[in-house]
Every structure is written in C-alpha cells, then in structure tokens.
Tab-separated table of C-alpha atoms and ligand atoms in Angstrom:
chain	number	residue	atom	x	y	z
A	1	MET	CA	-21.375	19.303	10.104
A	2	LYS	CA	-23.293	21.670	12.321
A	3	ILE	CA	-21.942	22.789	15.662
A	4	LEU	CA	-24.129	24.308	18.457
A	5	LEU	CA	-22.279	26.787	20.549
A	6	THR	CA	-23.975	27.424	23.950
A	7	GLY	CA	-22.530	30.910	25.065
A	8	GLY	CA	-21.315	31.347	21.544
A	9	ALA	CA	-21.495	35.207	21.730
A	10	GLY	CA	-18.855	35.307	24.739
A	11	PHE	CA	-15.158	35.940	24.651
A	12	ILE	CA	-14.036	32.429	23.879
A	13	GLY	CA	-17.295	31.409	22.169
A	14	SER	CA	-17.107	34.333	19.579
A	15	HIS	CA	-13.454	33.413	18.638
A	16	THR	CA	-14.388	29.821	18.316
A	17	CYS	CA	-17.183	30.675	15.936
A	18	VAL	CA	-14.756	32.433	13.659
A	19	GLU	CA	-12.385	29.433	13.585
A	20	LEU	CA	-15.201	26.884	13.064
A	21	LEU	CA	-16.660	28.986	10.210
A	22	GLU	CA	-13.293	29.373	8.613
A	23	ALA	CA	-12.631	25.648	8.849
A	24	GLY	CA	-15.908	24.969	6.957
A	25	TYR	CA	-18.287	24.095	9.825
A	26	ASP	CA	-21.744	25.404	10.052
A	27	VAL	CA	-22.413	27.155	13.479
A	28	VAL	CA	-25.494	27.798	15.499
A	29	VAL	CA	-25.385	29.912	18.749
A	30	ALA	CA	-27.561	29.716	21.835
A	31	ASP	CA	-26.953	32.654	24.247
A	32	ASN	CA	-28.937	34.514	26.782
A	33	TYR	CA	-26.641	37.601	26.565
A	34	VAL	CA	-26.307	37.963	30.318
A	35	ASN	CA	-22.588	38.440	29.815
A	36	SER	CA	-22.258	39.067	26.114
A	37	GLN	CA	-23.835	40.975	23.250
A	38	PRO	CA	-25.485	40.212	20.050
A	39	GLU	CA	-23.111	42.555	18.311
A	40	ALA	CA	-20.198	40.125	18.858
A	41	LEU	CA	-21.947	37.686	16.415
A	42	ARG	CA	-22.403	40.310	13.807
A	43	ARG	CA	-18.643	40.961	13.865
A	44	VAL	CA	-18.037	37.201	13.760
A	45	GLU	CA	-20.179	37.257	10.497
A	46	ALA	CA	-18.135	40.233	9.184
A	47	ILE	CA	-14.771	38.391	9.806
A	48	ALA	CA	-15.670	35.156	8.457
A	49	GLY	CA	-17.963	36.376	5.647
A	50	ARG	CA	-20.616	33.941	6.666
A	51	LYS	CA	-23.962	33.927	8.595
A	52	VAL	CA	-24.320	32.564	11.956
A	53	ALA	CA	-27.786	31.346	13.040
A	54	SER	CA	-28.415	32.571	16.694
A	55	TYR	CA	-31.023	31.991	19.366
A	56	GLU	CA	-31.606	34.186	22.300
A	57	ALA	CA	-32.157	31.357	24.755
A	58	ASP	CA	-31.199	30.135	28.269
A	59	VAL	CA	-29.575	26.744	28.280
A	60	CYS	CA	-31.511	25.920	31.435
A	61	ASP	CA	-34.882	26.400	29.455
A	62	ALA	CA	-35.651	22.857	28.364
A	63	ALA	CA	-38.560	23.925	26.037
A	64	ALA	CA	-36.196	26.433	24.272
A	65	MET	CA	-33.525	23.863	24.031
A	66	ASP	CA	-35.970	21.339	22.553
A	67	ARG	CA	-37.171	23.862	19.986
A	68	LEU	CA	-33.632	24.697	18.903
A	69	PHE	CA	-32.567	20.972	18.532
A	70	ALA	CA	-35.812	20.242	16.493
A	71	ALA	CA	-35.232	23.098	14.249
A	72	GLU	CA	-31.326	23.077	13.865
A	73	LYS	CA	-30.435	19.280	14.469
A	74	PRO	CA	-26.726	19.976	15.502
A	75	ASP	CA	-24.213	17.195	15.080
A	76	ALA	CA	-22.130	18.302	18.040
A	77	VAL	CA	-22.174	20.786	20.895
A	78	ILE	CA	-19.548	23.064	22.381
A	79	HIS	CA	-20.749	24.167	25.849
A	80	PHE	CA	-19.346	27.503	26.828
A	81	ALA	CA	-22.447	28.949	28.636
A	82	GLY	CA	-22.052	29.418	32.309
A	83	LEU	CA	-21.436	31.875	35.085
A	84	LYS	CA	-17.787	32.515	35.506
A	85	ALA	CA	-16.882	35.015	37.989
A	86	VAL	CA	-14.916	33.391	40.954
A	87	GLY	CA	-15.657	36.076	43.553
A	88	GLU	CA	-19.419	36.172	42.814
A	89	SER	CA	-19.554	32.465	43.111
A	90	VAL	CA	-18.241	32.657	46.637
A	91	GLU	CA	-21.036	35.194	47.534
A	92	LYS	CA	-23.885	33.303	45.522
A	93	PRO	CA	-22.986	29.589	45.445
A	94	LEU	CA	-26.565	28.416	44.847
A	95	MET	CA	-26.947	30.620	41.848
A	96	TYR	CA	-23.743	29.196	40.410
A	97	TYR	CA	-24.651	25.497	41.094
A	98	ARG	CA	-28.160	25.897	39.931
A	99	ASN	CA	-27.227	27.684	36.646
A	100	ASN	CA	-24.119	25.797	35.622
A	101	LEU	CA	-25.258	22.326	36.638
A	102	ASP	CA	-28.929	22.763	35.485
A	103	SER	CA	-27.875	23.985	31.984
A	104	THR	CA	-25.504	21.232	31.443
A	105	LEU	CA	-28.150	18.569	32.609
A	106	THR	CA	-30.811	20.103	30.414
A	107	LEU	CA	-28.414	20.157	27.412
A	108	LEU	CA	-27.383	16.527	27.832
A	109	GLU	CA	-31.026	15.414	28.214
A	110	THR	CA	-31.830	17.351	24.979
A	111	MET	CA	-28.789	15.922	23.131
A	112	LYS	CA	-29.897	12.411	24.108
A	113	LYS	CA	-33.377	13.016	22.865
A	114	TYR	CA	-32.202	14.162	19.540
A	115	GLY	CA	-29.398	11.659	19.161
A	116	CYS	CA	-26.630	14.316	19.289
A	117	SER	CA	-23.611	12.424	20.697
A	118	ARG	CA	-20.540	14.755	20.665
A	119	ILE	CA	-19.848	17.378	23.204
A	120	VAL	CA	-16.870	19.587	23.875
A	121	PHE	CA	-16.930	21.292	27.454
A	122	SER	CA	-15.284	24.558	28.607
A	123	SER	CA	-13.532	23.380	31.652
A	124	SER	CA	-10.830	25.231	33.362
A	125	ALA	CA	-7.341	24.820	34.986
A	126	THR	CA	-9.194	25.814	38.182
A	127	VAL	CA	-10.014	22.161	38.650
A	128	TYR	CA	-6.344	21.551	39.686
A	129	GLY	CA	-6.530	23.849	42.658
A	130	GLN	CA	-3.018	24.116	43.971
A	131	PRO	CA	-1.222	21.726	41.752
A	132	GLU	CA	1.423	19.354	43.263
A	133	VAL	CA	3.541	19.102	40.120
A	134	LEU	CA	4.432	21.718	37.532
A	135	PRO	CA	3.762	21.821	34.601
A	136	VAL	CA	0.457	20.221	35.472
A	137	PRO	CA	-0.598	17.074	33.487
A	138	GLU	CA	-4.239	15.970	33.092
A	139	THR	CA	-3.696	13.250	35.606
A	140	ALA	CA	-3.060	15.553	38.475
A	141	ARG	CA	-5.090	15.255	41.497
A	142	LEU	CA	-8.269	17.619	41.258
A	143	GLY	CA	-9.514	19.943	43.872
A	144	CYS	CA	-11.015	23.455	43.727
A	145	SER	CA	-11.062	26.588	45.767
A	146	SER	CA	-14.429	28.304	44.683
A	147	PRO	CA	-18.038	27.401	43.950
A	148	TYR	CA	-17.318	28.381	40.345
A	149	GLY	CA	-14.408	25.963	40.174
A	150	TRP	CA	-16.405	23.118	41.828
A	151	THR	CA	-19.193	23.642	39.115
A	152	LYS	CA	-16.470	22.865	36.452
A	153	TYR	CA	-15.389	19.867	38.474
A	154	MET	CA	-18.861	18.525	38.941
A	155	ILE	CA	-19.739	18.980	35.203
A	156	GLU	CA	-16.591	17.134	34.282
A	157	GLN	CA	-17.836	14.354	36.579
A	158	ILE	CA	-21.345	14.391	35.082
A	159	LEU	CA	-19.987	14.080	31.589
A	160	ARG	CA	-17.497	11.328	32.581
A	161	ASP	CA	-20.385	9.349	34.069
A	162	GLN	CA	-22.586	9.918	31.144
A	163	ALA	CA	-19.826	8.794	28.692
A	164	ALA	CA	-19.352	5.737	30.687
A	165	ALA	CA	-23.142	4.800	30.551
A	166	ASP	CA	-23.694	5.889	26.906
A	167	LYS	CA	-21.166	4.212	24.661
A	168	GLU	CA	-22.177	6.374	21.569
A	169	LEU	CA	-21.187	9.514	23.507
A	170	SER	CA	-17.987	11.488	22.821
A	171	VAL	CA	-16.848	14.065	25.421
A	172	VAL	CA	-13.807	16.322	25.356
A	173	LEU	CA	-13.211	18.335	28.471
A	174	LEU	CA	-11.016	21.288	27.591
A	175	ARG	CA	-9.198	22.641	30.679
A	176	TYR	CA	-8.332	26.145	29.626
A	177	PHE	CA	-5.536	28.059	31.334
A	178	ASN	CA	-5.521	31.936	31.115
A	179	PRO	CA	-7.175	33.202	27.904
A	180	VAL	CA	-6.058	36.621	26.840
A	181	GLY	CA	-5.595	38.581	23.493
A	182	ALA	CA	-8.207	39.196	20.807
A	183	HIS	CA	-8.781	38.486	17.122
A	184	PRO	CA	-6.108	40.242	15.082
A	185	SER	CA	-8.951	42.135	13.158
A	186	GLY	CA	-9.619	44.109	16.232
A	187	LEU	CA	-13.194	43.360	15.781
A	188	ILE	CA	-13.837	40.829	18.488
A	189	GLY	CA	-12.220	40.654	21.957
A	190	GLU	CA	-12.898	40.491	25.753
A	191	ASN	CA	-15.642	42.713	26.930
A	192	PRO	CA	-16.021	42.206	30.644
A	193	ASN	CA	-19.069	43.356	32.519
A	194	GLY	CA	-18.608	46.058	35.121
A	195	ARG	CA	-15.162	46.117	36.913
A	196	PRO	CA	-12.925	43.451	35.653
A	197	ASN	CA	-11.264	40.961	37.995
A	198	ASN	CA	-8.696	39.310	35.642
A	199	LEU	CA	-5.370	40.716	34.905
A	200	MET	CA	-5.335	41.615	31.121
A	201	PRO	CA	-8.584	43.716	31.307
A	202	ASN	CA	-7.092	45.653	34.218
A	203	VAL	CA	-3.743	46.006	32.377
A	204	LEU	CA	-5.759	47.478	29.507
A	205	ASN	CA	-7.654	49.894	31.782
A	206	ALA	CA	-4.465	51.199	33.472
A	207	ALA	CA	-2.691	51.520	29.999
A	208	SER	CA	-5.715	53.591	28.545
A	209	GLY	CA	-6.077	55.722	31.739
A	210	ARG	CA	-9.460	54.401	32.513
A	211	MET	CA	-7.886	53.225	35.777
A	212	LYS	CA	-5.206	55.220	37.614
A	213	GLU	CA	-2.930	52.284	38.149
A	214	LEU	CA	-2.858	48.498	38.042
A	215	LYS	CA	-2.591	46.732	41.406
A	216	VAL	CA	-0.129	43.909	41.357
A	217	PHE	CA	-1.513	41.432	43.860
A	218	GLY	CA	1.371	40.177	45.862
A	219	GLY	CA	5.207	40.622	45.221
A	220	ASP	CA	6.378	38.092	47.827
A	221	TYR	CA	5.378	34.776	46.267
A	222	ASP	CA	8.048	32.038	45.951
A	223	THR	CA	8.318	32.765	42.248
A	224	PRO	CA	11.314	34.136	40.101
A	225	ASP	CA	10.274	37.855	40.649
A	226	GLY	CA	7.764	37.345	43.563
A	227	THR	CA	4.685	37.836	41.540
A	228	CYS	CA	2.131	34.983	40.497
A	229	VAL	CA	2.890	32.913	37.391
A	230	ARG	CA	0.144	31.808	35.075
A	231	ASP	CA	0.058	30.214	31.597
A	232	TYR	CA	-1.568	32.936	29.421
A	233	ILE	CA	-2.777	31.582	26.114
A	234	HIS	CA	-3.893	33.596	23.051
A	235	VAL	CA	-7.627	33.278	22.541
A	236	VAL	CA	-7.174	32.452	18.770
A	237	ASP	CA	-4.998	29.579	19.752
A	238	LEU	CA	-7.586	28.502	22.278
A	239	ALA	CA	-10.323	28.790	19.693
A	240	LYS	CA	-8.378	26.562	17.336
A	241	GLY	CA	-8.007	23.940	20.076
A	242	HIS	CA	-11.884	23.579	19.918
A	243	VAL	CA	-11.790	22.960	16.255
A	244	CYS	CA	-9.254	20.187	16.899
A	245	ALA	CA	-11.461	18.832	19.710
A	246	ILE	CA	-14.568	18.755	17.450
A	247	ARG	CA	-12.583	16.703	14.863
A	248	TYR	CA	-11.419	14.354	17.507
A	249	ALA	CA	-14.865	13.937	18.950
A	250	ALA	CA	-16.191	13.153	15.495
A	251	GLU	CA	-13.970	10.146	15.309
A	252	HIS	CA	-13.860	8.797	18.755
A	253	THR	CA	-16.116	7.948	21.601
A	254	GLY	CA	-15.445	8.075	25.387
A	255	CYS	CA	-14.297	10.995	27.590
A	256	GLU	CA	-10.904	12.775	27.531
A	257	ALA	CA	-9.701	15.784	29.582
A	258	VAL	CA	-7.321	17.993	27.730
A	259	ASN	CA	-5.229	20.985	28.935
A	260	LEU	CA	-5.237	24.014	26.653
A	261	GLY	CA	-2.104	26.038	27.591
A	262	THR	CA	1.132	27.032	26.154
A	263	GLY	CA	3.305	25.124	28.740
A	264	VAL	CA	5.071	28.277	29.689
A	265	GLY	CA	4.371	30.378	32.807
A	266	TYR	CA	4.722	34.213	32.959
A	267	SER	CA	4.608	36.355	35.891
A	268	VAL	CA	2.457	39.536	36.266
A	269	LEU	CA	5.585	41.643	35.901
A	270	ASP	CA	6.376	39.712	32.676
A	271	ILE	CA	2.931	40.616	31.324
A	272	ILE	CA	3.442	44.347	32.171
A	273	LYS	CA	6.912	44.318	30.544
A	274	SER	CA	5.662	42.444	27.374
A	275	PHE	CA	2.725	44.802	27.087
A	276	GLU	CA	4.957	47.903	27.299
A	277	LYS	CA	7.412	46.517	24.812
A	278	SER	CA	4.846	45.338	22.243
A	279	THR	CA	2.551	48.328	22.343
A	280	GLY	CA	4.914	51.203	23.502
A	281	VAL	CA	2.311	52.199	26.004
A	282	LYS	CA	3.202	52.535	29.676
A	283	VAL	CA	1.258	50.572	32.407
A	284	PRO	CA	1.217	52.409	35.593
A	285	TYR	CA	1.115	49.915	38.511
A	286	VAL	CA	1.655	49.652	42.223
A	287	MET	CA	2.574	46.620	44.249
A	288	ALA	CA	-0.357	45.593	46.525
A	289	ASP	CA	-1.341	42.928	49.036
A	290	ARG	CA	-1.817	39.371	47.797
A	291	ARG	CA	-5.341	38.541	46.602
A	292	PRO	CA	-6.953	35.919	48.858
A	293	GLY	CA	-7.170	32.434	47.085
A	294	ASP	CA	-4.410	33.152	44.519
A	295	ILE	CA	-2.147	30.301	43.796
A	296	PRO	CA	1.604	31.137	43.410
A	297	ALA	CA	2.197	29.327	40.127
A	298	VAL	CA	0.077	27.213	37.583
A	299	TYR	CA	1.118	26.277	34.056
A	300	ALA	CA	0.096	23.460	31.586
A	301	ASP	CA	1.727	20.318	30.463
A	302	PRO	CA	0.271	20.639	26.907
A	303	ARG	CA	1.662	17.355	25.532
A	304	LYS	CA	-1.603	15.478	25.628
A	305	ALA	CA	-3.344	18.237	23.361
A	306	ALA	CA	-0.495	17.771	20.883
A	307	ALA	CA	-0.603	13.948	20.823
A	308	LEU	CA	-4.397	13.509	20.959
A	309	LEU	CA	-5.692	16.576	19.157
A	310	GLY	CA	-2.685	17.468	17.080
A	311	TRP	CA	-2.851	21.008	18.595
A	312	HIS	CA	-0.141	23.272	19.750
A	313	THR	CA	-0.174	27.237	20.352
A	314	GLU	CA	1.489	29.417	17.721
A	315	LYS	CA	1.150	32.898	19.240
A	316	SER	CA	3.515	34.718	21.541
A	317	LEU	CA	2.951	36.780	24.726
A	318	ASP	CA	3.677	39.952	22.638
A	319	ASP	CA	0.859	38.813	20.197
A	320	MET	CA	-1.477	38.432	23.157
A	321	CYS	CA	-0.704	41.837	24.434
A	322	ARG	CA	-0.707	43.532	20.995
A	323	ASP	CA	-4.067	42.144	19.898
A	324	ALA	CA	-5.655	42.808	23.241
A	325	TRP	CA	-4.623	46.443	23.108
A	326	ALA	CA	-5.715	46.814	19.507
A	327	PHE	CA	-9.167	45.654	20.327
A	328	LYS	CA	-9.333	48.064	23.403
A	329	GLU	CA	-8.175	50.931	21.188
A	330	LYS	CA	-10.662	50.330	18.426
A	331	ASN	CA	-13.435	49.465	20.982
A	332	PRO	CA	-12.938	51.739	24.131
A	333	ASN	CA	-16.508	50.879	25.141
A	334	GLY	CA	-16.541	47.342	24.145
A	335	TYR	CA	-19.406	46.479	21.865
A	336	GLY	CA	-21.382	49.450	23.148
A	337	ALA	CA	-21.718	52.915	21.571
A	338	GLU	CA	-18.349	54.507	20.912
B	401	LIG	N1	-3.760	40.068	39.101
B	401	LIG	C1	-3.213	41.325	39.495
B	401	LIG	N2	-3.946	42.435	39.392
B	401	LIG	C2	-5.250	42.447	38.917
B	401	LIG	C3	-5.687	41.241	38.489
B	401	LIG	C4	-5.040	40.042	38.609
B	401	LIG	O1	-2.055	41.273	40.076
B	401	LIG	O2	-5.817	43.414	38.842
B	401	LIG	C5	-2.925	38.891	39.218
B	401	LIG	C6	-3.510	37.873	40.077
B	401	LIG	O3	-3.312	38.013	41.414
B	401	LIG	C7	-2.955	36.605	39.542
B	401	LIG	C8	-2.706	36.950	37.913
B	401	LIG	O4	-2.828	38.412	37.997
B	401	LIG	O5	-1.723	36.378	39.954
B	401	LIG	C9	-3.861	36.322	37.136
B	401	LIG	O6	-4.996	36.631	37.600
B	401	LIG	P1	-6.422	36.567	36.822
B	401	LIG	O7	-7.511	36.835	37.668
B	401	LIG	O8	-6.404	37.189	35.500
B	401	LIG	O9	-6.502	34.929	36.546
B	401	LIG	P2	-6.458	33.713	37.618
B	401	LIG	O10	-5.381	32.845	37.264
B	401	LIG	O11	-6.741	34.130	38.931
B	401	LIG	O12	-7.908	33.192	37.206
B	401	LIG	C10	-8.055	32.360	36.189
B	401	LIG	C11	-9.461	32.324	35.445
B	401	LIG	C12	-10.487	31.850	36.440
B	401	LIG	C13	-10.134	30.414	36.937
B	401	LIG	C14	-8.820	30.639	37.706
B	401	LIG	C15	-8.341	29.539	38.448
B	401	LIG	O13	-9.864	33.630	35.158
B	401	LIG	O14	-11.739	31.552	35.537
B	401	LIG	O15	-7.900	31.069	36.748
B	401	LIG	O16	-7.701	28.713	37.696
B	401	LIG	F1	-11.028	30.075	37.944
C-alpha cells in the first residue's frame, strides 16, 4: 500500500515516514520545503534503510498534484502540509485561510479524480479552544482562538461534509496535543524556522546557552504549580498513531475524530524538572507575564484512540526530554551546516 504524505519532510511528517516504512508501507512525499528541509528525508532513508520518493511541490498547485497522482497512484494520503504558527496566523489570516484551505480542497479534488478514498488529517487540540471538561473527549464543544486554529476546524468540517457525501471516503481527523521529542537515533527531530514559539525548542535553546534563559509565561494560573498544563506526546508515539489510523482507514469508511495525547497533563515547571533530571543539564529560566491567548490546562481523553485504533502511548516525559536533547546536541544547527 502506498501512502502520500503532504508535508512529509516536516517534524511530524518525517517521523511518520519512518514508522510507515518500518511497518512495510511504501511512502511518497510532497513538500514545498517552506518550513522543512529535503535533508530530513535523506535521514529518514538512513534510519529506515529504504528509499522515499519525493516531489518538491505545493499542495495548492493543482497541476503538480495531478502529475503526482498520475505517476504515483497513492492508495491513501496523510495530509500534514500547512502553515502552523499561531501568532503569524493572527497577523496574516488571509494567508493562512488561503493556503491551508486551498491545499486541502485541491488535494480532495485530486484524490476524487484518481479514486483515492482514504485520508488522515493533521488536526490539533486547538479545535477545543478552552475546554469545559478535562480530560477533553472528542465530543467536546469546539471553538478556536486563532486563524490557524480555525483553519483546522474548517478543514475538519470540509472533510466531514465530503465523507457524508462520498460513501467510499474514509477520513480520520487526528487531533494532536503537544508533540515533542525526536527519533531515538538523533537523526531527525524538530527544526523550527527562526525564533521558536513552542516550549520545548525554547527549553533546548536555554539549556544549550543559545538563549540566556527560558521565559516561563505565567506563574499565577489556577493549576497545581501556577504554570500552564499541557499533554506533551513523544513524536514517535504520535507517528505510530498515524500508522494505526491508516490501518483503520483501510478497513472503514466515514469520518472519525481521534485525540492523540497521553491523557496526562504536565506543567511548564514539570517539563523543566524532567529535562534537568533526564539530561543532567540545567535550564536557566525566569518567571514572566502570561502569554496572551494561553489556556491554563488542556489534556486529552485518549480512550477513543485505544478503542478505535488500538493505539496508546509508550514513551515517558523523560524519553521526550532526553530524545529532544540528543537531537539538539547532534544537530546544533538543525539540518543545516554544523
Ligand atoms: N511556554 C513558556 N515559554 C515559552 C514557550 C511556551 O512558558 O518560551 C509555555 C506556554 O505559555 C504554554 C506551554 O509552554 O503554557 C506550551 O506552549 P507551546 O507554545 O509549546 O504549546 P501550546 O499548547 O501553546 O500550542 C500548541 C501547539 C499549537 C496549537 C496550540 C493550541 O503548538 O499548534 O497548542 O492547542 F495551536
């Protein structure tokens, strides 16, 4: 079975490539490399010992997608490609709506033309906004707080509508919580463009001295230690969730939303402590003001993923910290020149 990964050279895409190859699937990647590097795919090949066909292509480019489907005839698609910076989406909403929605519509039209009827979509826990219930189940009320989040919400709706109209179609909407960590080989990992926004890349920068100190955004939340609580998930566990979703999509039609999280929430200070314990490296930090838009606590109810996909997480917070640090130490400049 051949799987097309849009955005397959990115952080989650590259780890999913490895897991699919190791599970025996054939993989083809379409990526425009706006937020990723072809080098990630060379390293995927090194880890898996298999070749990855890749196309430098924008998923919004209908002619390029048509050529790719005609040549490769994928049996299923995992749609990772998309712009993903929350802050940037607030400044440039039109760019986010145009890119993320257009690419999905083009992809779905091309899939329809070529009779490809299985799609797994990279959604996000951001579609829950401020959840009313914790841990948050898939049935929770949805609502977002950024244009980025709304693109995920809207794409979920587009896919749900299309699955209702096309009885052949199989859609799995994977709602990721907070992916961190790296492949244990240290060959692939997260490689953010410019100044990172997310917590773990900033922990790594503070620990390596690239940044003077980590700013902990808010110590006065109504949480056990006053800092925000999130459901951090090892990217290899997350990648394996995609293999399970592809297996499920091969055997079922319809549309299902599934949380991919551990079910356990950790605070920002928990992350710092776990990082220091598992790596032996200090994280200099200061308490700072709250970051606008942050939600005090979000963590997943992961029971549907277990029941429907037979998936559960295996790795600990210490694994996440240790593997993220190993990638950073081996690749201080990401995939660029050392
Ligand atoms: N944080 C810091 N210092 C930093 C960076 C982050 O204290 O330098 C804190 C944040 O305030 C938050 C926590 O670390 O409390 C996690 O922040 P991230 O930015 O890593 O993650 P978020 O939960 O805010 O964002 C994630 C995804 C987004 C998604 C969003 C909403 O990265 O794609 O969840 O669900 F949109």
